[in-house]
Amino acid sequence: MSAPSDTSAPFPERLGRYEVLLPIASGGMATVFLARSTGIAGFEREVALKLTHGHLRDDPDFVLSLMDEARLAGRIRHPNVVSVLDVGQDPHGVFIVMDYVEGDSVANVMRVLRKRDAKLPLEVALR
């Protein structure tokens, strides 16, 4: 996924129990948003919310494929893999909720390195 091309495009304020805060990245099939999960006693947690694009929301094959992705990713427990926390559907489409990891994307790091004619250190790449 890349940075959103039009950050002024409207996006939903809420998806299920998640407050959508801002777009993070967008690709051919979905947009990832920073969202907030809230609970009782003032509980709050920032999450990444992946929402399918409108042109795919009514495609049953795509929805099944996304659900398979969520089920498989939900089984993976590894420190270098973002956890899937929830899967939902609302009138805006199907969405996957994942841990939000603050920081730059690998794609942006690689873009900066290319501009500097530098390479990612092996120890960083292996981690």
N, CA and C atoms as an extended XYZ file, in Angstrom:
381
Properties=species:S:1:pos:R:3:atomname:S:1:resname:S:1:resid:I:1 pbc="F F F"
N         0.840       -1.182        0.000 N   MET     1
C         0.000        0.000        0.000 CA  MET     1
C         0.878        1.236        0.000 C   MET     1
N         0.397        2.243       -0.632 N   SER     2
C         1.140        3.489       -0.704 CA  SER     2
C         0.396        4.567        0.062 C   SER     2
N         1.044        5.718        0.152 N   ALA     3
C         0.395        6.842        0.823 CA  ALA     3
C        -0.866        7.205        0.054 C   ALA     3
N        -1.894        7.647        0.755 N   PRO     4
C        -3.127        7.988        0.072 CA  PRO     4
C        -2.892        9.106       -0.928 C   PRO     4
N        -3.474        8.988       -2.106 N   SER     5
C        -3.262       10.000       -3.139 CA  SER     5
C        -4.111       11.237       -2.886 C   SER     5
N        -5.248       11.087       -2.249 N   ASP     6
C        -6.117       12.226       -1.985 CA  ASP     6
C        -6.603       12.164       -0.551 C   ASP     6
N        -5.868       12.824        0.335 N   THR     7
C        -6.231       12.775        1.746 CA  THR     7
C        -7.458       13.621        2.043 C   THR     7
N        -7.933       14.423        1.061 N   SER     8
C        -9.123       15.222        1.285 CA  SER     8
C       -10.395       14.457        0.935 C   SER     8
N       -10.253       13.271        0.343 N   ALA     9
C       -11.425       12.466       -0.004 CA  ALA     9
C       -12.181       12.109        1.274 C   ALA     9
N       -13.515       12.143        1.200 N   PRO    10
C       -14.292       11.823        2.404 CA  PRO    10
C       -14.109       10.362        2.811 C   PRO    10
N       -14.122       10.131        4.103 N   PHE    11
C       -14.066        8.768        4.615 CA  PHE    11
C       -15.038        8.661        5.783 C   PHE    11
N       -15.445        7.432        6.103 N   PRO    12
C       -16.455        7.278        7.161 CA  PRO    12
C       -15.935        7.740        8.523 C   PRO    12
N       -16.814        8.295        9.330 N   GLU    13
C       -16.443        8.715       10.682 CA  GLU    13
C       -16.341        7.525       11.621 C   GLU    13
N       -17.180        6.503       11.378 N   ARG    14
C       -17.191        5.306       12.225 CA  ARG    14
C       -17.378        4.085       11.353 C   ARG    14
N       -16.777        2.999       11.796 N   LEU    15
C       -17.012        1.672       11.218 CA  LEU    15
C       -17.216        0.749       12.405 C   LEU    15
N       -18.441        0.285       12.574 N   GLY    16
C       -18.730       -0.524       13.753 CA  GLY    16
C       -18.427        0.281       14.999 C   GLY    16
N       -17.643       -0.300       15.890 N   ARG    17
C       -17.314        0.391       17.150 CA  ARG    17
C       -16.033        1.209       17.059 C   ARG    17
N       -15.534        1.417       15.841 N   TYR    18
C       -14.269        2.107       15.631 CA  TYR    18
C       -14.487        3.511       15.086 C   TYR    18
N       -13.835        4.486       15.713 N   GLU    19
C       -13.848        5.863       15.239 CA  GLU    19
C       -12.696        6.007       14.241 C   GLU    19
N       -13.006        6.367       13.013 N   VAL    20
C       -11.987        6.508       11.963 CA  VAL    20
C       -11.374        7.896       12.077 C   VAL    20
N       -10.040        7.945       12.220 N   LEU    21
C        -9.360        9.213       12.451 CA  LEU    21
C        -8.757        9.821       11.190 C   LEU    21
N        -7.991        9.025       10.430 N   LEU    22
C        -7.376        9.556        9.215 CA  LEU    22
C        -6.845        8.426        8.352 C   LEU    22
N        -6.752        8.669        7.028 N   PRO    23
C        -6.195        7.639        6.148 CA  PRO    23
C        -4.681        7.558        6.311 C   PRO    23
N        -4.163        6.331        6.260 N   ILE    24
C        -2.720        6.099        6.372 CA  ILE    24
C        -2.137        5.730        5.018 C   ILE    24
N        -2.784        4.807        4.323 N   ALA    25
C        -2.268        4.307        3.043 CA  ALA    25
C        -3.421        3.756        2.225 C   ALA    25
N        -3.200        3.688        0.907 N   SER    26
C        -4.235        3.160        0.036 CA  SER    26
C        -3.597        2.362       -1.088 C   SER    26
N        -4.250        1.269       -1.439 N   GLY    27
C        -3.795        0.424       -2.534 CA  GLY    27
C        -4.949        0.140       -3.468 C   GLY    27
N        -4.797       -0.857       -4.317 N   GLY    28
C        -5.808       -1.180       -5.307 CA  GLY    28
C        -7.068       -1.783       -4.740 C   GLY    28
N        -6.979       -2.393       -3.551 N   MET    29
C        -8.139       -3.095       -3.007 CA  MET    29
C        -8.710       -2.483       -1.733 C   MET    29
N        -7.903       -1.704       -1.013 N   ALA    30
C        -8.357       -1.211        0.280 CA  ALA    30
C        -7.592        0.040        0.684 C   ALA    30
N        -8.157        0.733        1.660 N   THR    31
C        -7.481        1.856        2.303 CA  THR    31
C        -7.304        1.492        3.769 C   THR    31
N        -6.132        1.838        4.307 N   VAL    32
C        -5.862        1.616        5.728 CA  VAL    32
C        -5.992        2.959        6.433 C   VAL    32
N        -6.754        2.954        7.525 N   PHE    33
C        -6.990        4.147        8.319 CA  PHE    33
C        -6.427        3.963        9.720 C   PHE    33
N        -6.032        5.058       10.334 N   LEU    34
C        -5.802        5.079       11.768 CA  LEU    34
C        -7.181        5.233       12.390 C   LEU    34
N        -7.496        4.374       13.337 N   ALA    35
C        -8.812        4.412       13.985 CA  ALA    35
C        -8.621        4.257       15.489 C   ALA    35
N        -9.697        4.526       16.221 N   ARG    36
C        -9.649        4.413       17.680 CA  ARG    36
C       -10.760        3.481       18.143 C   ARG    36
N       -10.361        2.526       18.943 N   SER    37
C       -11.312        1.633       19.600 CA  SER    37
C       -11.525        2.182       21.007 C   SER    37
N       -12.778        2.270       21.423 N   THR    38
C       -13.063        2.767       22.767 CA  THR    38
C       -13.864        1.733       23.540 C   THR    38
N       -13.745        1.811       24.839 N   GLY    39
C       -14.459        0.882       25.703 CA  GLY    39
C       -14.868        1.561       26.997 C   GLY    39
N       -15.270        0.768       27.950 N   ILE    40
C       -15.724        1.323       29.225 CA  ILE    40
C       -14.556        1.902       30.009 C   ILE    40
N       -14.884        2.762       30.958 N   ALA    41
C       -13.915        3.370       31.873 CA  ALA    41
C       -12.826        4.146       31.136 C   ALA    41
N       -13.172        4.724       29.981 N   GLY    42
C       -12.220        5.543       29.249 CA  GLY    42
C       -11.165        4.779       28.471 C   GLY    42
N       -11.370        3.462       28.297 N   PHE    43
C       -10.405        2.667       27.531 CA  PHE    43
C       -10.355        3.158       26.090 C   PHE    43
N        -9.138        3.363       25.583 N   GLU    44
C        -8.929        3.738       24.187 CA  GLU    44
C        -7.710        3.009       23.662 C   GLU    44
N        -7.760        2.658       22.384 N   ARG    45
C        -6.624        2.013       21.735 CA  ARG    45
C        -6.625        2.414       20.272 C   ARG    45
N        -5.453        2.860       19.781 N   GLU    46
C        -5.336        3.153       18.357 CA  GLU    46
C        -5.112        1.851       17.606 C   GLU    46
N        -5.796        1.718       16.471 N   VAL    47
C        -5.697        0.518       15.649 CA  VAL    47
C        -5.572        0.936       14.182 C   VAL    47
N        -5.115        0.009       13.369 N   ALA    48
C        -5.124        0.191       11.918 CA  ALA    48
C        -6.352       -0.541       11.401 C   ALA    48
N        -7.120        0.129       10.566 N   LEU    49
C        -8.358       -0.441       10.054 CA  LEU    49
C        -8.282       -0.465        8.526 C   LEU    49
N        -8.329       -1.661        7.962 N   LYS    50
C        -8.241       -1.847        6.510 CA  LYS    50
C        -9.654       -2.016        5.965 C   LYS    50
N       -10.099       -1.044        5.155 N   LEU    51
C       -11.453       -1.032        4.599 CA  LEU    51
C       -11.391       -1.231        3.092 C   LEU    51
N       -12.171       -2.184        2.593 N   THR    52
C       -12.204       -2.447        1.152 CA  THR    52
C       -12.743       -1.237        0.399 C   THR    52
N       -12.246       -1.051       -0.812 N   HIS    53
C       -12.752        0.010       -1.667 CA  HIS    53
C       -14.188       -0.322       -2.090 C   HIS    53
N       -14.963        0.734       -2.332 N   GLY    54
C       -16.371        0.592       -2.667 CA  GLY    54
C       -16.650       -0.320       -3.848 C   GLY    54
N       -15.784       -0.297       -4.870 N   HIS    55
C       -16.043       -1.110       -6.062 CA  HIS    55
C       -15.887       -2.605       -5.796 C   HIS    55
N       -15.338       -2.969       -4.632 N   LEU    56
C       -15.155       -4.387       -4.298 CA  LEU    56
C       -16.104       -4.879       -3.210 C   LEU    56
N       -16.794       -3.978       -2.553 N   ARG    57
C       -17.580       -4.371       -1.380 CA  ARG    57
C       -18.714       -5.349       -1.679 C   ARG    57
N       -19.210       -5.354       -2.929 N   ASP    58
C       -20.303       -6.258       -3.283 CA  ASP    58
C       -19.836       -7.468       -4.092 C   ASP    58
N       -18.521       -7.651       -4.196 N   ASP    59
C       -17.961       -8.788       -4.935 CA  ASP    59
C       -17.789       -9.950       -3.959 C   ASP    59
N       -18.661      -10.980       -4.028 N   PRO    60
C       -18.610      -12.069       -3.044 CA  PRO    60
C       -17.283      -12.823       -3.054 C   PRO    60
N       -16.656      -12.966       -4.215 N   ASP    61
C       -15.360      -13.657       -4.263 CA  ASP    61
C       -14.292      -12.870       -3.530 C   ASP    61
N       -14.299      -11.542       -3.711 N   PHE    62
C       -13.328      -10.712       -3.014 CA  PHE    62
C       -13.552      -10.740       -1.513 C   PHE    62
N       -14.807      -10.653       -1.099 N   VAL    63
C       -15.122      -10.673        0.334 CA  VAL    63
C       -14.666      -11.996        0.948 C   VAL    63
N       -14.912      -13.112        0.265 N   LEU    64
C       -14.436      -14.418        0.754 CA  LEU    64
C       -12.919      -14.449        0.852 C   LEU    64
N       -12.242      -13.904       -0.143 N   SER    65
C       -10.787      -13.857       -0.141 CA  SER    65
C       -10.268      -13.029        1.032 C   SER    65
N       -10.905      -11.903        1.294 N   LEU    66
C       -10.504      -11.060        2.417 CA  LEU    66
C       -10.735      -11.771        3.749 C   LEU    66
N       -11.840      -12.485        3.867 N   MET    67
C       -12.119      -13.228        5.095 CA  MET    67
C       -11.075      -14.340        5.297 C   MET    67
N       -10.673      -14.993        4.204 N   ASP    68
C        -9.611      -16.002        4.294 CA  ASP    68
C        -8.312      -15.367        4.773 C   ASP    68
N        -7.990      -14.194        4.221 N   GLU    69
C        -6.783      -13.471        4.648 CA  GLU    69
C        -6.837      -13.189        6.144 C   GLU    69
N        -7.980      -12.706        6.616 N   ALA    70
C        -8.126      -12.372        8.036 CA  ALA    70
C        -8.006      -13.615        8.916 C   ALA    70
N        -8.629      -14.713        8.501 N   ARG    71
C        -8.551      -15.951        9.293 CA  ARG    71
C        -7.116      -16.459        9.386 C   ARG    71
N        -6.424      -16.467        8.250 N   LEU    72
C        -5.034      -16.943        8.243 CA  LEU    72
C        -4.135      -16.022        9.055 C   LEU    72
N        -4.262      -14.727        8.847 N   ALA    73
C        -3.431      -13.772        9.584 CA  ALA    73
C        -3.734      -13.827       11.075 C   ALA    73
N        -4.979      -14.103       11.431 N   GLY    74
C        -5.360      -14.198       12.833 CA  GLY    74
C        -4.720      -15.369       13.555 C   GLY    74
N        -4.260      -16.357       12.821 N   ARG    75
C        -3.607      -17.529       13.418 CA  ARG    75
C        -2.116      -17.333       13.654 C   ARG    75
N        -1.539      -16.334       12.999 N   ILE    76
C        -0.091      -16.120       13.087 CA  ILE    76
C         0.245      -15.370       14.366 C   ILE    76
N         1.169      -15.923       15.116 N   ARG    77
C         1.680      -15.279       16.330 CA  ARG    77
C         3.190      -15.147       16.168 C   ARG    77
N         3.646      -13.968       15.810 N   HIS    78
C         5.070      -13.735       15.600 CA  HIS    78
C         5.347      -12.260       15.880 C   HIS    78
N         6.469      -11.937       16.527 N   PRO    79
C         6.736      -10.537       16.869 CA  PRO    79
C         6.891       -9.612       15.659 C   PRO    79
N         7.182      -10.168       14.483 N   ASN    80
C         7.357       -9.332       13.291 CA  ASN    80
C         6.123       -9.304       12.402 C   ASN    80
N         5.003       -9.822       12.885 N   VAL    81
C         3.763       -9.825       12.106 CA  VAL    81
C         2.685       -9.100       12.910 C   VAL    81
N         2.030       -8.152       12.265 N   VAL    82
C         0.964       -7.394       12.913 CA  VAL    82
C        -0.218       -8.312       13.179 C   VAL    82
N        -0.770       -8.230       14.375 N   SER    83
C        -1.900       -9.080       14.762 CA  SER    83
C        -3.212       -8.555       14.203 C   SER    83
N        -4.061       -9.483       13.767 N   VAL    84
C        -5.430       -9.148       13.386 CA  VAL    84
C        -6.270       -9.217       14.654 C   VAL    84
N        -6.976       -8.127       14.963 N   LEU    85
C        -7.746       -8.032       16.204 CA  LEU    85
C        -9.229       -8.278       16.008 C   LEU    85
N        -9.724       -7.937       14.811 N   ASP    86
C       -11.163       -8.000       14.590 CA  ASP    86
C       -11.428       -7.973       13.091 C   ASP    86
N       -12.589       -8.451       12.708 N   VAL    87
C       -13.076       -8.376       11.333 CA  VAL    87
C       -14.523       -7.922       11.435 C   VAL    87
N       -14.913       -7.028       10.556 N   GLY    88
C       -16.287       -6.543       10.620 CA  GLY    88
C       -16.830       -6.186        9.257 C   GLY    88
N       -18.096       -5.878        9.252 N   GLN    89
C       -18.759       -5.452        8.021 CA  GLN    89
C       -19.809       -4.428        8.406 C   GLN    89
N       -19.879       -3.380        7.617 N   ASP    90
C       -20.947       -2.408        7.795 CA  ASP    90
C       -21.292       -1.865        6.415 C   ASP    90
N       -22.210       -0.935        6.287 N   PRO    91
C       -22.601       -0.469        4.947 CA  PRO    91
C       -21.436        0.076        4.099 C   PRO    91
N       -20.333        0.498        4.736 N   HIS    92
C       -19.171        0.990        3.995 CA  HIS    92
C       -18.329       -0.144        3.423 C   HIS    92
N       -18.513       -1.361        3.906 N   GLY    93
C       -17.762       -2.503        3.395 CA  GLY    93
C       -17.232       -3.399        4.497 C   GLY    93
N       -16.430       -4.356        4.064 N   VAL    94
C       -15.785       -5.296        4.981 CA  VAL    94
C       -14.484       -4.656        5.444 C   VAL    94
N       -14.156       -4.840        6.729 N   PHE    95
C       -12.912       -4.273        7.236 CA  PHE    95
C       -12.202       -5.248        8.164 C   PHE    95
N       -10.874       -5.096        8.208 N   ILE    96
C       -10.015       -5.872        9.102 CA  ILE    96
C        -9.359       -4.875       10.050 C   ILE    96
N        -9.359       -5.176       11.346 N   VAL    97
C        -8.741       -4.320       12.354 CA  VAL    97
C        -7.464       -5.000       12.820 C   VAL    97
N        -6.371       -4.240       12.790 N   MET    98
C        -5.051       -4.780       13.151 CA  MET    98
C        -4.386       -3.865       14.174 C   MET    98
N        -3.351       -4.395       14.827 N   ASP    99
C        -2.526       -3.551       15.675 CA  ASP    99
C        -2.000       -2.394       14.845 C   ASP    99
N        -1.950       -1.209       15.449 N   TYR   100
C        -1.344       -0.061       14.788 CA  TYR   100
C         0.104        0.013       15.240 C   TYR   100
N         1.010        0.001       14.282 N   VAL   101
C         2.435        0.111       14.576 CA  VAL   101
C         2.886        1.473       14.085 C   VAL   101
N         3.260        2.332       15.013 N   GLU   102
C         3.671        3.683       14.646 CA  GLU   102
C         5.051        3.647       14.010 C   GLU   102
N         5.224        4.436       12.991 N   GLY   103
C         6.524        4.530       12.340 CA  GLY   103
C         6.368        4.560       10.840 C   GLY   103
N         7.497        4.704       10.174 N   ASP   104
C         7.490        4.787        8.721 CA  ASP   104
C         7.328        3.406        8.111 C   ASP   104
N         6.788        3.359        6.912 N   SER   105
C         6.629        2.082        6.211 CA  SER   105
C         7.954        1.668        5.588 C   SER   105
N         8.090        0.386        5.344 N   VAL   106
C         9.284       -0.127        4.670 CA  VAL   106
C         9.403        0.513        3.292 C   VAL   106
N         8.273        0.699        2.609 N   ALA   107
C         8.288        1.316        1.281 CA  ALA   107
C         8.890        2.724        1.338 C   ALA   107
N         8.512        3.515        2.329 N   ASN   108
C         9.074        4.864        2.449 CA  ASN   108
C        10.552        4.834        2.799 C   ASN   108
N        10.950        3.929        3.671 N   VAL   109
C        12.372        3.787        4.016 CA  VAL   109
C        13.172        3.434        2.760 C   VAL   109
N        12.653        2.473        1.972 N   MET   110
C        13.357        2.062        0.750 CA  MET   110
C        13.426        3.210       -0.260 C   MET   110
N        12.377        4.016       -0.345 N   ARG   111
C        12.356        5.161       -1.265 CA  ARG   111
C        13.452        6.173       -0.883 C   ARG   111
N        13.582        6.457        0.408 N   VAL   112
C        14.612        7.390        0.883 CA  VAL   112
C        16.005        6.821        0.609 C   VAL   112
N        16.178        5.533        0.862 N   LEU   113
C        17.482        4.911        0.606 CA  LEU   113
C        17.852        4.992       -0.875 C   LEU   113
N        16.883        4.736       -1.762 N   ARG   114
C        17.156        4.823       -3.207 CA  ARG   114
C        17.580        6.231       -3.602 C   ARG   114
N        16.895        7.236       -3.050 N   LYS   115
C        17.256        8.634       -3.355 CA  LYS   115
C        18.676        8.945       -2.918 C   LYS   115
N        19.108        8.308       -1.842 N   ARG   116
C        20.466        8.536       -1.323 CA  ARG   116
C        21.479        7.568       -1.909 C   ARG   116
N        21.010        6.727       -2.842 N   ASP   117
C        21.852        5.695       -3.435 CA  ASP   117
C        22.491        4.824       -2.344 C   ASP   117
N        21.665        4.460       -1.373 N   ALA   118
C        22.128        3.646       -0.235 CA  ALA   118
C        21.335        2.352       -0.193 C   ALA   118
N        21.818        1.419        0.576 N   LYS   119
C        21.152        0.136        0.734 CA  LYS   119
C        20.759       -0.063        2.195 C   LYS   119
N        19.710       -0.854        2.391 N   LEU   120
C        19.271       -1.205        3.736 CA  LEU   120
C        20.320       -2.116        4.345 C   LEU   120
N        20.845       -1.792        5.531 N   PRO   121
C        21.847       -2.678        6.155 CA  PRO   121
C        21.267       -4.092        6.346 C   PRO   121
N        22.108       -5.084        6.091 N   LEU   122
C        21.678       -6.484        6.170 CA  LEU   122
C        21.031       -6.816        7.504 C   LEU   122
N        21.622       -6.372        8.607 N   GLU   123
C        21.062       -6.694        9.931 CA  GLU   123
C        19.669       -6.113       10.127 C   GLU   123
N        19.409       -4.963        9.507 N   VAL   124
C        18.069       -4.359        9.586 CA  VAL   124
C        17.099       -5.161        8.725 C   VAL   124
N        17.505       -5.519        7.523 N   ALA   125
C        16.650       -6.302        6.622 CA  ALA   125
C        16.303       -7.655        7.226 C   ALA   125
N        17.258       -8.299        7.862 N   LEU   126
C        17.006       -9.616        8.453 CA  LEU   126
C        16.059       -9.526        9.647 C   LEU   126
N        16.122       -8.438       10.376 N   ARG   127
C        15.233       -8.277       11.533 CA  ARG   127
C        13.805       -8.122       11.056 C   ARG   127
